[in-house]
Amino acid sequence: MMACQNWPEPVVRVQALAESGLTTIPERFIKPKSQRPTIYTTHVSHTTQEDINIPIIDMKHLYGGDKGRREEELHRVAAACQEWGFFQVVNHGVSHELMKSAREVWREFFHQPIEVKEEYANTPLTYEGYGSRLGVKKGAILDWSDYFFLHYMPCSLRDQAKWPNLPTSLRNVIGEYGEEVVKLGGRVLEILSENLGLRKDFLLNAFGGEKDVGACLRVNFYPKCPQPDLTMGLSSHSDPGGMTILLPDENVSGLQVRRGDDWITVKPTPNAFIINIGDQIQVLSNAVYKSIEHRVIVNSDKDRVSLAFFYNPRSDIPIQPAKELVTEDRPALYPSKTFDEYRLYIRTKGPSGKAQVESLISKCDSS
């Protein structure tokens, strides 16, 4: 299948729309009623959604000398992966100053003049660069966001010439930031492997090893919106890759995670990363770990910036349930597919949202 080289219609920059002073959003951003933001109350002990948050993991306990405390934290990570598919990590080893700088340089980029940003305008061929839509379906209902997408790993795909040169510090900051987040991803994969009863290096090796793992960054800019109840910053989906390491906006919440019939708004912890399981780890774990549907809401008062670092398998390695996790009572739930094959499957045949990885179960049953 040939990749589309051009967008199907003129690209609309959402930030420019927001800054134009409009009081109603264009029709192409208005979601069907079933997909619009809704305020839910959870059904757990009459607790309001405001009192619930995704688990917070303190990584210092995973590397400290207290064995009992380590076991307790390992158990909390396992429970988070099985029940939520999301958790926050603190004391993760990445400099807080570097995290702050990474957010600041991208916020500065999105406030550059439009002609500066348009120099990096992307196409559907690789999505690398400055963009405002995902997908090439003509007439699609769009999300209320702009973004910048870049490749970081493997090194053969990294091209800093495609990264913005304004602000002038951006390339150096993001180079260092990427290096530190890749290391963090490796540490998290070790923890996830250990909790599955596998060798510590199992998931990293399944992804292709330290040098061949895939890593890319999508920086999301969510402009303030005059009608936030009618649209979404990012529509409901699960992440098709291995794992996502998100640096959220420090001041404005927007990420929502599905929890049963509810949507829980994540309250970011200061200096924490938000980590979520992607479809590929759900497959490798034979559905012990869950890749959970999530979405992003917008608001009428403030812009938001977040950095989503996608940690993925090498594109040509077959991904299938770990043999150690396949038994007579729990057979392999998913067929073997490379990451490239999986992306093509969900792009051309698979259902949208969380159903994309679940639909593979029936494919495996019928094979």
Coordinates of C-alpha atoms in Angstrom, one line a residue:
M1 CA 0.0 0.0 0.0
M2 CA 1.4 3.4 -1.1
A3 CA 1.6 6.1 1.6
C4 CA -0.3 9.3 0.9
Q5 CA 2.1 12.1 0.1
N6 CA -0.2 15.0 0.6
W7 CA -3.1 16.0 2.9
P8 CA -6.5 15.5 1.4
E9 CA -7.5 19.2 2.0
P10 CA -5.9 22.4 3.1
V11 CA -4.4 22.2 6.6
V12 CA -5.9 24.4 9.3
R13 CA -3.6 25.5 12.1
V14 CA -5.6 25.3 15.2
Q15 CA -3.5 27.7 17.1
A16 CA -4.1 30.4 14.4
L17 CA -7.9 29.7 14.7
A18 CA -7.8 30.1 18.5
E19 CA -5.8 33.3 18.3
S20 CA -8.1 34.8 15.7
G21 CA -10.7 35.6 18.4
L22 CA -13.4 33.3 17.1
T23 CA -16.3 32.6 19.5
T24 CA -17.6 29.4 17.9
I25 CA -15.5 26.6 16.5
P26 CA -15.7 25.5 12.8
E27 CA -18.0 22.5 12.1
R28 CA -15.2 20.2 11.1
F29 CA -14.0 20.2 14.8
I30 CA -17.4 19.4 16.3
K31 CA -17.5 15.8 17.5
P32 CA -20.6 13.6 17.5
K33 CA -22.5 13.8 20.8
S34 CA -21.3 10.4 21.9
Q35 CA -17.7 11.5 21.5
R36 CA -17.9 14.8 23.3
P37 CA -16.4 15.4 26.8
T38 CA -18.8 14.4 29.6
I39 CA -18.5 15.0 33.4
Y40 CA -18.9 11.6 35.1
T41 CA -19.3 10.5 38.6
T42 CA -17.6 7.1 39.4
H43 CA -19.6 4.3 40.9
V44 CA -17.0 3.3 43.5
S45 CA -18.3 3.9 46.9
H46 CA -20.0 7.1 45.7
T47 CA -16.6 8.7 45.3
T48 CA -16.4 11.6 42.9
Q49 CA -14.1 11.5 40.0
E50 CA -12.1 14.4 41.6
D51 CA -10.9 12.0 44.3
I52 CA -9.5 9.4 42.0
N53 CA -6.1 9.4 40.2
I54 CA -3.8 6.9 38.5
P55 CA -1.3 5.2 40.8
I56 CA 2.0 7.1 41.7
I57 CA 5.1 4.9 41.8
D58 CA 8.2 6.1 43.6
M59 CA 11.1 4.6 41.7
K60 CA 13.6 5.2 44.5
H61 CA 12.0 2.2 46.3
L62 CA 12.7 0.0 43.3
Y63 CA 16.4 0.6 43.6
G64 CA 16.8 1.0 47.3
G65 CA 18.1 -1.5 49.9
D66 CA 14.8 -2.2 51.6
K67 CA 13.7 -5.5 50.1
G68 CA 10.2 -5.4 51.6
R69 CA 9.6 -1.9 50.4
R70 CA 10.8 -2.9 46.9
E71 CA 8.5 -5.9 46.7
E72 CA 5.6 -3.6 47.8
E73 CA 6.4 -1.1 45.0
L74 CA 6.8 -3.9 42.4
H75 CA 3.4 -5.1 43.4
R76 CA 1.9 -1.6 42.9
V77 CA 3.5 -1.4 39.5
A78 CA 2.0 -4.8 38.5
A79 CA -1.4 -3.7 39.8
A80 CA -1.3 -0.4 37.9
C81 CA -0.4 -2.2 34.6
Q82 CA -3.1 -4.8 35.0
E83 CA -5.9 -2.5 36.3
W84 CA -5.2 0.9 34.9
G85 CA -2.6 0.6 32.1
F86 CA -1.3 3.9 33.4
F87 CA 0.9 5.1 36.3
Q88 CA 3.0 8.1 37.3
V89 CA 6.7 7.8 38.3
V90 CA 8.6 10.1 40.6
N91 CA 12.3 9.9 41.6
H92 CA 12.9 8.6 38.1
G93 CA 16.4 9.9 37.6
V94 CA 15.6 12.5 34.9
S95 CA 16.6 16.1 36.0
H96 CA 13.7 18.3 36.9
E97 CA 15.5 21.2 35.3
L98 CA 15.8 19.2 32.0
M99 CA 12.0 18.4 32.2
K100 CA 11.2 22.1 32.7
S101 CA 13.5 23.2 29.9
A102 CA 12.0 20.6 27.5
R103 CA 8.5 22.0 28.0
E104 CA 9.7 25.6 27.8
V105 CA 11.6 25.3 24.5
W106 CA 8.6 23.7 22.8
R107 CA 6.2 26.3 24.3
E108 CA 8.5 28.9 22.8
F109 CA 8.5 27.1 19.4
F110 CA 4.7 27.1 19.2
H111 CA 4.7 30.9 19.9
Q112 CA 7.1 31.6 17.0
P113 CA 5.6 33.4 14.0
I114 CA 3.6 31.1 11.8
E115 CA 6.1 31.5 8.9
V116 CA 8.9 30.0 11.1
K117 CA 6.7 27.0 12.0
E118 CA 5.6 26.5 8.5
E119 CA 9.2 25.8 7.4
Y120 CA 8.7 22.5 9.2
A121 CA 5.3 21.6 7.9
N122 CA 4.8 17.9 7.6
T123 CA 3.2 15.5 5.2
P124 CA 1.4 12.2 5.7
L125 CA 4.4 10.4 4.2
T126 CA 6.3 10.3 7.6
Y127 CA 4.4 12.8 9.8
E128 CA 7.8 14.2 10.8
G129 CA 7.6 17.9 11.5
Y130 CA 4.9 20.5 12.3
G131 CA 1.4 19.2 11.9
S132 CA -2.3 19.8 12.7
R133 CA -4.0 16.5 11.8
L134 CA -3.6 12.8 12.1
G135 CA -5.0 10.6 9.3
V136 CA -5.8 11.4 5.7
K137 CA -9.5 10.7 5.4
K138 CA -11.1 13.6 3.5
G139 CA -13.8 15.4 5.5
A140 CA -12.7 13.8 8.8
I141 CA -13.7 15.5 12.0
L142 CA -10.5 17.0 13.4
D143 CA -9.0 17.3 16.9
W144 CA -8.4 20.7 18.5
S145 CA -4.5 20.5 18.5
D146 CA -1.3 21.1 16.7
Y147 CA 1.8 19.1 17.1
F148 CA 5.5 18.5 16.2
F149 CA 6.6 15.0 15.5
L150 CA 10.3 13.8 15.3
H151 CA 12.2 10.6 15.3
Y152 CA 14.8 9.9 18.0
M153 CA 15.7 6.2 17.8
P154 CA 17.2 4.3 16.0
C155 CA 20.0 6.8 15.3
S156 CA 19.7 6.1 11.6
L157 CA 16.3 7.9 11.6
R158 CA 17.4 10.8 13.8
D159 CA 17.9 14.0 11.7
Q160 CA 18.3 17.1 13.8
A161 CA 18.2 19.2 10.7
K162 CA 14.5 18.5 10.7
W163 CA 14.2 19.7 14.3
P164 CA 13.4 23.4 14.9
N165 CA 16.4 25.8 15.2
L166 CA 14.3 28.3 17.0
P167 CA 14.5 28.7 19.9
T168 CA 18.2 28.2 19.5
S169 CA 18.6 25.9 22.5
L170 CA 15.9 23.5 21.3
R171 CA 18.0 21.0 19.5
N172 CA 20.5 20.6 22.3
V173 CA 17.8 20.4 25.0
I174 CA 15.7 17.8 23.1
G175 CA 18.8 15.8 22.3
E176 CA 19.7 15.5 26.0
Y177 CA 16.1 15.0 27.0
G178 CA 15.7 12.2 24.5
E179 CA 18.8 10.4 25.8
E180 CA 17.5 10.6 29.4
V181 CA 14.0 9.4 28.5
V182 CA 15.3 6.5 26.5
K183 CA 17.3 5.4 29.6
L184 CA 14.2 5.8 31.8
G185 CA 12.3 3.6 29.3
G186 CA 14.9 0.9 29.6
R187 CA 14.6 0.9 33.4
V188 CA 10.8 0.7 33.2
L189 CA 10.9 -2.2 30.8
E190 CA 13.2 -4.1 33.2
I191 CA 10.6 -3.6 36.0
L192 CA 7.7 -4.7 33.7
S193 CA 9.7 -7.8 32.6
E194 CA 10.5 -8.7 36.2
N195 CA 6.9 -8.4 37.3
L196 CA 5.9 -10.8 34.5
G197 CA 8.3 -13.4 35.8
L198 CA 10.6 -12.9 32.7
R199 CA 14.2 -12.1 32.4
K200 CA 14.9 -8.4 33.1
D201 CA 16.0 -7.8 29.6
F202 CA 13.1 -9.7 28.0
L203 CA 11.0 -6.7 26.8
L204 CA 13.9 -4.6 25.7
N205 CA 15.2 -7.6 23.6
A206 CA 11.7 -8.2 22.2
F207 CA 11.8 -4.5 21.1
G208 CA 15.1 -5.1 19.3
G209 CA 17.7 -4.3 21.9
E210 CA 19.2 -1.1 23.2
K211 CA 20.5 0.1 19.8
D212 CA 17.5 -0.9 17.6
V213 CA 14.6 0.1 19.8
G214 CA 12.3 2.7 18.2
A215 CA 11.7 6.0 19.9
C216 CA 9.9 9.1 18.7
L217 CA 8.5 12.3 20.2
R218 CA 5.2 14.0 19.5
V219 CA 4.9 17.4 21.2
N220 CA 1.2 18.3 21.5
F221 CA 0.0 21.9 21.6
Y222 CA -3.6 22.3 22.7
P223 CA -4.8 25.9 22.2
K224 CA -7.5 27.3 24.4
C225 CA -10.9 26.7 22.8
P226 CA -14.1 28.8 22.9
Q227 CA -16.4 25.7 23.0
P228 CA -14.4 22.9 24.8
D229 CA -17.6 20.9 25.4
L230 CA -18.0 20.3 21.6
T231 CA -14.6 19.0 20.7
M232 CA -11.5 17.0 21.8
G233 CA -7.8 17.8 21.9
L234 CA -7.1 14.2 21.0
S235 CA -9.8 11.7 20.3
S236 CA -10.2 8.4 22.2
H237 CA -7.5 5.8 21.4
S238 CA -5.0 3.4 22.7
D239 CA -1.4 3.7 21.8
P240 CA -0.4 1.2 19.1
G241 CA 3.3 1.1 20.1
G242 CA 5.1 -0.4 23.1
M243 CA 5.0 2.2 25.9
T244 CA 4.5 6.0 26.1
I245 CA 6.4 8.3 28.5
L246 CA 4.4 11.5 28.8
L247 CA 5.7 14.8 30.2
P248 CA 2.4 16.6 30.9
D249 CA 1.7 20.3 31.2
E250 CA 2.7 21.3 34.7
N251 CA -0.3 23.7 35.2
V252 CA -3.3 22.4 33.2
S253 CA -4.9 18.9 33.3
G254 CA -6.3 17.5 30.1
L255 CA -5.5 13.7 29.8
Q256 CA -8.4 11.4 30.6
V257 CA -8.1 7.7 31.1
R258 CA -11.0 5.3 30.6
R259 CA -11.9 3.4 33.8
G260 CA -14.9 1.1 33.2
D261 CA -17.7 3.4 32.0
D262 CA -16.0 6.5 33.4
W263 CA -13.3 8.9 32.2
I264 CA -10.8 9.9 34.9
T265 CA -9.0 13.2 34.5
V266 CA -5.4 12.6 35.4
K267 CA -4.0 15.0 38.0
P268 CA -0.2 15.3 37.2
T269 CA 2.1 15.0 40.1
P270 CA 4.9 17.7 40.2
N271 CA 8.1 16.5 38.4
A272 CA 6.5 13.2 37.4
F273 CA 6.2 11.3 34.1
I274 CA 3.0 9.6 33.1
I275 CA 3.6 6.1 31.7
N276 CA 1.1 4.0 29.8
I277 CA 1.2 0.5 28.4
G278 CA 0.8 0.4 24.6
D279 CA -0.8 -2.3 22.4
Q280 CA 2.6 -4.1 21.8
I281 CA 3.2 -4.7 25.5
Q282 CA -0.4 -6.0 25.9
V283 CA 0.4 -8.5 23.1
L284 CA 3.8 -9.5 24.6
S285 CA 2.3 -10.0 28.0
N286 CA -0.6 -12.0 26.6
A287 CA -3.0 -9.4 28.0
V288 CA -1.7 -9.6 31.6
Y289 CA -0.8 -5.9 31.1
K290 CA -3.5 -3.6 29.6
S291 CA -3.3 -1.0 26.9
I292 CA -6.1 1.4 28.0
E293 CA -8.1 3.9 26.0
H294 CA -7.5 7.5 26.7
R295 CA -8.2 11.0 25.3
V296 CA -7.5 14.7 25.8
I297 CA -9.9 17.4 26.7
V298 CA -9.3 21.1 26.1
N299 CA -10.4 24.2 28.0
S300 CA -11.4 27.8 27.3
D301 CA -8.9 29.5 29.5
K302 CA -5.4 28.1 28.9
D303 CA -3.2 26.5 26.3
R304 CA -1.5 23.2 27.1
V305 CA 1.8 21.7 26.0
S306 CA 2.7 18.0 26.6
L307 CA 5.6 15.8 25.3
A308 CA 4.6 12.2 24.4
F309 CA 7.7 10.0 24.0
F310 CA 6.8 6.7 22.2
Y311 CA 9.0 3.8 23.1
N312 CA 8.4 1.1 20.4
P313 CA 9.6 -2.2 19.0
R314 CA 11.8 -2.2 15.9
S315 CA 9.4 -2.1 13.1
D316 CA 10.3 -5.5 11.5
I317 CA 10.5 -7.8 14.5
P318 CA 7.6 -10.2 15.0
I319 CA 5.7 -9.4 18.2
Q320 CA 3.7 -12.2 19.9
P321 CA 2.9 -13.4 23.4
A322 CA 6.0 -14.4 25.4
K323 CA 6.2 -18.2 25.4
E324 CA 6.6 -18.2 29.2
L325 CA 3.1 -16.6 29.5
V326 CA 1.3 -19.1 27.2
T327 CA -0.2 -22.1 28.9
E328 CA -3.0 -24.7 28.3
D329 CA -5.3 -22.6 30.4
R330 CA -4.2 -19.4 28.9
P331 CA -3.3 -19.9 25.2
A332 CA -1.7 -17.2 23.0
L333 CA -4.4 -14.5 22.6
Y334 CA -2.7 -12.7 19.7
P335 CA -1.2 -13.7 16.3
S336 CA 2.4 -12.8 15.5
K337 CA 2.7 -9.4 13.7
T338 CA 5.6 -7.0 13.2
F339 CA 5.0 -3.4 14.4
D340 CA 4.8 -2.3 10.8
E341 CA 2.2 -5.0 10.0
Y342 CA 0.2 -4.0 13.1
R343 CA 0.2 -0.3 12.1
L344 CA -0.9 -1.2 8.6
Y345 CA -3.6 -3.4 10.0
I346 CA -5.1 -0.7 12.2
R347 CA -4.8 1.9 9.5
T348 CA -6.6 -0.1 6.8
K349 CA -8.7 -2.8 8.5
G350 CA -8.7 -2.4 12.2
P351 CA -11.4 -0.7 14.3
S352 CA -10.5 2.6 16.0
G353 CA -10.0 3.2 19.7
K354 CA -9.3 0.5 22.2
A355 CA -10.9 -2.2 20.0
Q356 CA -7.9 -2.2 17.6
V357 CA -5.8 -4.6 19.8
E358 CA -8.8 -6.5 21.1
S359 CA -9.8 -7.3 17.5
L360 CA -6.7 -9.4 17.1
I361 CA -8.0 -11.9 19.6
S362 CA -10.7 -13.1 17.3
K363 CA -8.2 -13.2 14.5
C364 CA -6.0 -15.5 16.6
D365 CA -9.0 -17.7 17.6
S366 CA -10.0 -18.2 14.0
S367 CA -6.5 -19.0 12.7

